Short mmCIF file of C-alpha atoms and ligand atoms in Angstrom, two decimals:
data_model
loop_
_atom_site.label_atom_id
_atom_site.label_comp_id
_atom_site.label_asym_id
_atom_site.label_seq_id
_atom_site.Cartn_x
_atom_site.Cartn_y
_atom_site.Cartn_z
CA MET A 16 11.84 4.08 41.01
CA LYS A 17 14.61 2.58 38.90
CA PRO A 18 15.71 4.51 35.78
CA PRO A 19 14.06 3.34 32.53
CA PHE A 20 15.26 -0.02 31.24
CA ALA A 21 17.21 -0.93 34.41
CA ILE A 22 15.42 -4.29 34.35
CA ALA A 23 16.31 -6.41 31.31
CA VAL A 24 13.92 -8.92 29.75
CA LYS A 25 14.31 -12.01 27.61
CA PHE A 26 13.27 -11.22 24.03
CA ASP A 27 12.83 -12.98 20.71
CA LEU A 28 11.14 -12.11 17.48
CA LEU A 29 8.77 -14.55 15.75
CA LYS A 30 7.42 -14.43 12.21
CA VAL A 31 3.71 -15.27 12.20
CA GLY A 32 2.74 -15.37 8.53
CA HIS A 33 3.27 -12.81 5.80
CA CYS A 34 1.55 -11.03 2.96
CA GLN A 35 3.00 -9.44 -0.17
CA HIS A 36 2.90 -5.93 -1.63
CA PRO A 37 4.95 -4.14 -4.27
CA GLU A 38 8.20 -2.86 -2.77
CA CYS A 39 7.36 0.72 -3.81
CA ILE A 40 4.37 0.73 -1.40
CA ALA A 41 6.70 0.36 1.59
CA LEU A 42 9.62 2.31 0.21
CA ARG A 43 9.22 5.41 -1.96
CA GLY A 44 11.07 4.92 -5.26
CA GLY A 45 11.17 1.13 -4.79
CA GLY A 46 10.47 -1.41 -7.52
CA ARG A 47 7.11 -2.83 -8.52
CA ARG A 48 8.05 -6.42 -7.71
CA ALA A 49 6.11 -8.01 -4.87
CA VAL A 50 8.06 -8.35 -1.64
CA ASP A 51 7.25 -10.15 1.60
CA PHE A 52 5.74 -8.27 4.52
CA PRO A 53 6.31 -10.65 7.46
CA ALA A 54 4.03 -10.23 10.48
CA LEU A 55 6.58 -10.01 13.31
CA VAL A 56 5.63 -10.65 16.91
CA GLY A 57 7.69 -9.88 20.02
CA LEU A 58 7.94 -12.67 22.60
CA ILE A 59 9.12 -11.31 25.95
CA GLU A 60 9.77 -12.78 29.37
CA HIS A 61 9.89 -10.28 32.21
CA PRO A 62 11.77 -11.57 35.29
CA THR A 63 8.78 -11.10 37.62
CA ARG A 64 5.77 -10.37 35.38
CA GLY A 65 6.00 -13.45 33.19
CA LEU A 66 5.48 -13.97 29.48
CA MET A 67 4.29 -11.21 27.20
CA LEU A 68 3.64 -10.61 23.52
CA TYR A 69 3.84 -7.52 21.38
CA ASP A 70 1.01 -8.18 18.88
CA THR A 71 0.02 -11.63 17.61
CA GLY A 72 0.44 -11.50 13.82
CA TYR A 73 -1.97 -13.51 11.67
CA SER A 74 -3.91 -16.57 12.80
CA PRO A 75 -6.16 -19.12 11.04
CA ARG A 76 -9.05 -17.07 12.49
CA PHE A 77 -8.19 -14.31 10.02
CA ARG A 78 -9.39 -16.61 7.22
CA ALA A 79 -12.57 -17.45 9.10
CA VAL A 80 -13.64 -13.85 9.74
CA THR A 81 -12.87 -12.76 6.17
CA ARG A 82 -15.11 -15.38 4.54
CA GLY A 83 -18.20 -13.18 4.18
CA PHE A 84 -18.74 -10.04 2.12
CA PRO A 85 -17.38 -7.37 2.35
CA GLU A 86 -14.68 -8.70 4.68
CA CYS A 87 -13.44 -11.12 1.98
CA LEU A 88 -12.23 -8.03 0.06
CA TYR A 89 -9.56 -7.57 2.71
CA ARG A 90 -8.24 -11.06 2.03
CA LEU A 91 -8.37 -10.56 -1.74
CA VAL A 92 -6.37 -7.33 -1.55
CA THR A 93 -3.93 -8.77 0.99
CA PRO A 94 -3.49 -12.52 0.39
CA VAL A 95 -1.97 -14.03 3.51
CA THR A 96 0.43 -16.95 3.80
CA LEU A 97 0.47 -18.71 7.16
CA PRO A 98 2.04 -22.18 7.12
CA PRO A 99 1.30 -24.30 10.23
CA GLU A 100 4.88 -24.03 11.50
CA GLU A 101 4.51 -20.23 11.60
CA GLU A 102 1.21 -20.22 13.52
CA LEU A 103 1.85 -18.47 16.82
CA LEU A 104 0.37 -21.24 18.99
CA ASN A 105 2.55 -23.83 17.27
CA GLN A 106 5.67 -21.71 17.71
CA LEU A 107 4.87 -21.21 21.40
CA GLU A 108 4.21 -24.93 21.86
CA GLU A 109 7.64 -25.69 20.42
CA ARG A 110 9.02 -23.52 23.20
CA ALA A 111 6.91 -25.34 25.81
CA ILE A 112 4.73 -22.24 26.28
CA ALA A 113 0.98 -22.83 26.70
CA PRO A 114 -1.48 -20.13 25.56
CA SER A 115 -2.54 -19.71 29.20
CA ASP A 116 1.07 -18.84 30.13
CA ILE A 117 0.90 -15.52 28.28
CA GLU A 118 0.08 -12.88 30.89
CA THR A 119 0.26 -9.62 28.96
CA ILE A 120 -0.25 -8.64 25.33
CA PHE A 121 0.78 -5.18 24.17
CA ILE A 122 -1.33 -4.21 21.16
CA SER A 123 0.41 -1.80 18.78
CA HIS A 124 -2.88 -1.09 16.99
CA PHE A 125 -6.02 -2.93 15.95
CA HIS A 126 -5.28 -3.85 12.35
CA ALA A 127 -6.11 -7.49 11.68
CA ASP A 128 -2.50 -8.51 11.04
CA HIS A 129 -1.63 -7.50 14.62
CA VAL A 130 -4.60 -8.78 16.63
CA ALA A 131 -5.75 -11.92 14.78
CA GLY A 132 -4.53 -14.22 17.58
CA LEU A 133 -5.90 -12.36 20.63
CA ARG A 134 -8.70 -14.88 21.23
CA ASP A 135 -6.13 -17.63 21.76
CA PHE A 136 -4.84 -16.24 25.07
CA PRO A 137 -7.48 -16.66 27.81
CA ASN A 138 -5.36 -15.34 30.70
CA ALA A 139 -3.77 -12.37 29.02
CA SER A 140 -4.35 -8.78 30.02
CA PHE A 141 -4.21 -6.39 27.10
CA ILE A 142 -2.51 -3.00 26.97
CA ALA A 143 -3.46 -0.61 24.16
CA THR A 144 -4.16 3.08 23.81
CA ARG A 145 -7.75 4.04 24.54
CA SER A 146 -7.90 6.61 21.74
CA GLU A 147 -7.05 3.89 19.24
CA ARG A 148 -9.71 1.56 20.66
CA GLU A 149 -12.37 4.31 20.82
CA PHE A 150 -11.68 5.30 17.23
CA CYS A 151 -12.14 1.71 15.98
CA LYS A 152 -15.39 1.34 17.91
CA LYS A 153 -16.95 4.32 16.12
CA LEU A 154 -16.33 3.00 12.59
CA GLY A 155 -19.15 1.56 10.47
CA ARG A 156 -18.77 -1.78 8.65
CA LEU A 157 -17.16 -0.37 5.51
CA GLY A 158 -15.07 2.11 7.50
CA ARG A 159 -13.78 -0.78 9.59
CA LEU A 160 -12.88 -2.71 6.49
CA ARG A 161 -11.11 0.26 4.91
CA ARG A 162 -9.13 0.57 8.15
CA ALA A 163 -8.31 -3.18 8.26
CA TYR A 164 -10.23 -3.52 11.52
CA LEU A 165 -12.15 -6.77 12.08
CA PRO A 166 -13.86 -6.65 15.50
CA ASP A 167 -14.67 -10.41 15.42
CA LEU A 168 -10.97 -11.02 16.04
CA LEU A 169 -11.26 -9.58 19.55
CA PRO A 170 -12.39 -11.83 22.44
CA PRO A 171 -15.92 -11.03 23.70
CA ASP A 172 -14.55 -9.94 27.09
CA PHE A 173 -11.93 -7.69 25.51
CA ASP A 174 -13.13 -4.46 27.14
CA SER A 175 -12.86 -5.90 30.65
CA ARG A 176 -9.31 -7.14 30.00
CA VAL A 177 -7.77 -4.08 28.34
CA SER A 178 -6.06 -1.20 30.09
CA ASP A 179 -5.15 2.15 28.59
CA ALA A 180 -1.43 2.66 28.01
CA ALA A 181 -1.84 6.43 28.04
CA SER A 182 -3.30 6.32 31.58
CA GLN A 183 -0.09 4.84 33.01
CA PRO A 184 2.42 7.14 34.72
CA THR A 185 4.64 9.11 32.37
CA LEU A 186 8.40 8.76 32.63
CA GLU A 187 11.34 10.63 31.12
CA LEU A 188 13.23 8.67 28.51
CA PRO A 189 17.04 8.59 28.52
CA GLU A 190 18.96 10.79 26.06
CA GLU A 191 19.58 7.85 23.73
CA CYS A 192 15.89 7.93 22.82
CA TYR A 193 15.93 11.55 21.56
CA PRO A 194 13.77 13.01 19.99
CA PHE A 195 11.40 10.80 22.00
CA THR A 196 11.50 12.27 25.50
CA LYS A 197 8.53 10.74 27.34
CA GLY A 198 6.92 7.34 27.58
CA TRP A 199 4.33 5.42 29.60
CA ASP A 200 5.52 3.13 32.37
CA LEU A 201 3.41 0.12 31.35
CA MET A 202 4.49 -2.32 34.09
CA GLY A 203 5.10 0.16 36.92
CA ASP A 204 8.82 -0.71 37.15
CA ALA A 205 10.14 1.32 34.18
CA SER A 206 11.01 -1.89 32.32
CA MET A 207 8.46 -1.75 29.50
CA VAL A 208 7.91 1.74 28.14
CA GLY A 209 5.04 2.59 25.81
CA ILE A 210 5.72 5.33 23.26
CA ASP A 211 3.01 6.99 21.20
CA LEU A 212 3.57 6.68 17.43
CA PRO A 213 0.55 8.39 15.83
CA GLY A 214 -0.15 8.61 12.10
CA HIS A 215 -0.49 5.09 10.71
CA THR A 216 -3.48 4.80 13.03
CA ALA A 217 -4.98 7.18 15.58
CA SER A 218 -2.45 6.35 18.27
CA GLN A 219 -0.06 3.49 17.73
CA LEU A 220 1.67 1.97 20.74
CA GLY A 221 5.44 1.53 20.34
CA LEU A 222 7.28 -0.50 23.00
CA ALA A 223 10.81 0.20 24.27
CA PHE A 224 12.71 -2.04 26.68
CA ARG A 225 16.14 -3.55 27.29
CA ALA A 226 16.67 -7.10 26.10
CA LEU A 227 19.22 -9.36 27.77
CA GLU A 228 20.90 -10.39 24.52
CA ASP A 229 20.21 -7.43 22.25
CA GLY A 230 20.37 -4.35 24.48
CA PRO A 231 17.82 -1.57 23.97
CA ILE A 232 14.96 -2.46 21.62
CA PHE A 233 12.18 -0.25 20.29
CA LEU A 234 9.30 -2.11 18.59
CA ILE A 235 7.73 0.47 16.29
CA GLY A 236 4.76 -1.37 14.74
CA ASP A 237 3.72 0.08 11.37
CA ALA A 238 5.24 3.54 11.92
CA CYS A 239 7.71 2.48 9.22
CA TRP A 240 7.53 -0.64 7.03
CA LYS A 241 11.15 -1.06 5.97
CA ILE A 242 14.07 -0.14 8.20
CA GLU A 243 16.10 1.12 5.22
CA GLY A 244 13.33 3.70 4.72
CA LEU A 245 14.54 5.42 7.90
CA ALA A 246 18.24 5.32 6.95
CA GLN A 247 17.56 6.55 3.40
CA ASN A 248 14.68 8.89 4.27
CA ARG A 249 12.27 6.98 2.05
CA PRO A 250 8.79 6.88 3.58
CA PRO A 251 6.07 4.69 2.02
CA SER A 252 4.54 5.51 -1.37
CA ARG A 253 1.98 8.31 -1.46
CA LEU A 254 -0.42 5.58 -2.63
CA ALA A 255 -0.35 4.12 0.90
CA TYR A 256 -1.20 7.40 2.63
CA PRO A 257 -5.00 7.25 2.15
CA LEU A 258 -4.88 4.17 4.41
CA PHE A 259 -3.25 6.17 7.20
CA HIS A 260 -5.17 7.95 9.91
CA SER A 261 -3.21 11.18 9.48
CA ALA A 262 -0.61 11.86 6.78
CA SER A 263 0.95 14.76 8.69
CA ALA A 264 1.18 12.79 11.94
CA TYR A 265 2.66 9.84 10.02
CA ASP A 266 5.35 12.06 8.48
CA GLU A 267 6.14 13.63 11.85
CA THR A 268 6.49 10.24 13.56
CA PHE A 269 8.58 8.94 10.64
CA ALA A 270 10.91 11.96 10.87
CA SER A 271 11.37 11.44 14.63
CA LEU A 272 12.14 7.74 14.10
CA ARG A 273 14.63 8.67 11.38
CA THR A 274 16.43 11.09 13.72
CA LEU A 275 16.53 8.38 16.38
CA HIS A 276 17.68 5.67 13.95
CA CYS A 277 20.53 7.87 12.69
CA SER A 278 21.86 8.66 16.18
CA PRO A 279 24.89 6.63 17.33
CA ASP A 280 23.40 5.18 20.55
CA ALA A 281 19.91 4.51 19.19
CA PRO A 282 18.02 1.45 20.38
CA ASN A 283 17.51 -1.29 17.84
CA LEU A 284 14.36 -0.21 15.96
CA ILE A 285 12.15 -3.10 14.82
CA PRO A 286 9.26 -2.42 12.42
CA SER A 287 6.51 -5.05 12.46
CA HIS A 288 6.72 -5.94 8.76
CA CYS A 289 10.37 -5.46 7.84
CA SER A 290 11.87 -8.43 5.97
CA THR A 291 15.32 -6.77 6.14
CA THR A 292 15.19 -6.69 9.95
CA TRP A 293 14.01 -10.30 9.99
CA SER A 294 16.81 -11.55 7.74
CA ARG A 295 19.49 -9.44 9.47
CA ARG A 296 18.54 -11.06 12.76
CA GLY A 297 18.78 -14.45 11.09
CA GLY A 298 15.16 -15.22 11.98
CA SER A 299 14.15 -16.32 15.44
CA ARG A 300 17.09 -16.63 17.84
CA GLN A 301 15.38 -19.56 19.59
CA ILE A 302 16.34 -18.19 23.01
CA PHE A 303 13.09 -19.49 24.55
CA ARG A 304 14.05 -23.08 23.75
CA ASP A 305 16.61 -23.29 26.57
ZN1 ZN B 422 0.45 -4.10 10.06
#
């Protein structure tokens, strides 16, 4: 077995719609002005396992499944902007990627802003944590809504296409990932490593790998909303905590990510909704257009 991250992958970040919330929700002590929460999606090409996504962001289907009551409340609380040029299928088409070309989708968690496009990828296998999936299945209609979980976004054959990240072999992470010491070998070649990030939801799936152009990357989903929150030790507002699965687990995960972020050799941490990360990267690097 190669050491973790010996195989590098092609990687780009895409913005697939956004919503807005007051800054203070994402960053304790922040202002009340509304700021953008982009829905960021990882587009990955593994040298032998093909094209992969980390989440899907929003899709026009989100509007369709939030038409009825009480689901429309979700859309009223979180108005979504998704111009056609940001729709995931359109962005893939621009890169000459057909929906059927996507072979694997890593699902950080089942909130609608991460899974709204899953039905668009007929050939994709899904990788998620079983505990997260089981938890969502048990929720009633209002519980699902409170947890931003809309089961109609999942394809009908979802259960036969998903595998459990936590059932994959465990591997030791290199020192640069401290305090994270263990991960799941999601592809069997130590290239794509799943890391459990509990708290925001029951068990969120983070994804660490080495990108050809960027070096080590760690996609951290909603374990933190603004990257400056880690540098400045400013977690989200207490007002956001009732939405979380476990406040104590969230704080513990946040503290570990902060330790990692502040270490000199840390991978590049990418939260799913961080506009700072998006603008620092200068948007999509267009590396799949070659
Ligand atoms: Zn989210």
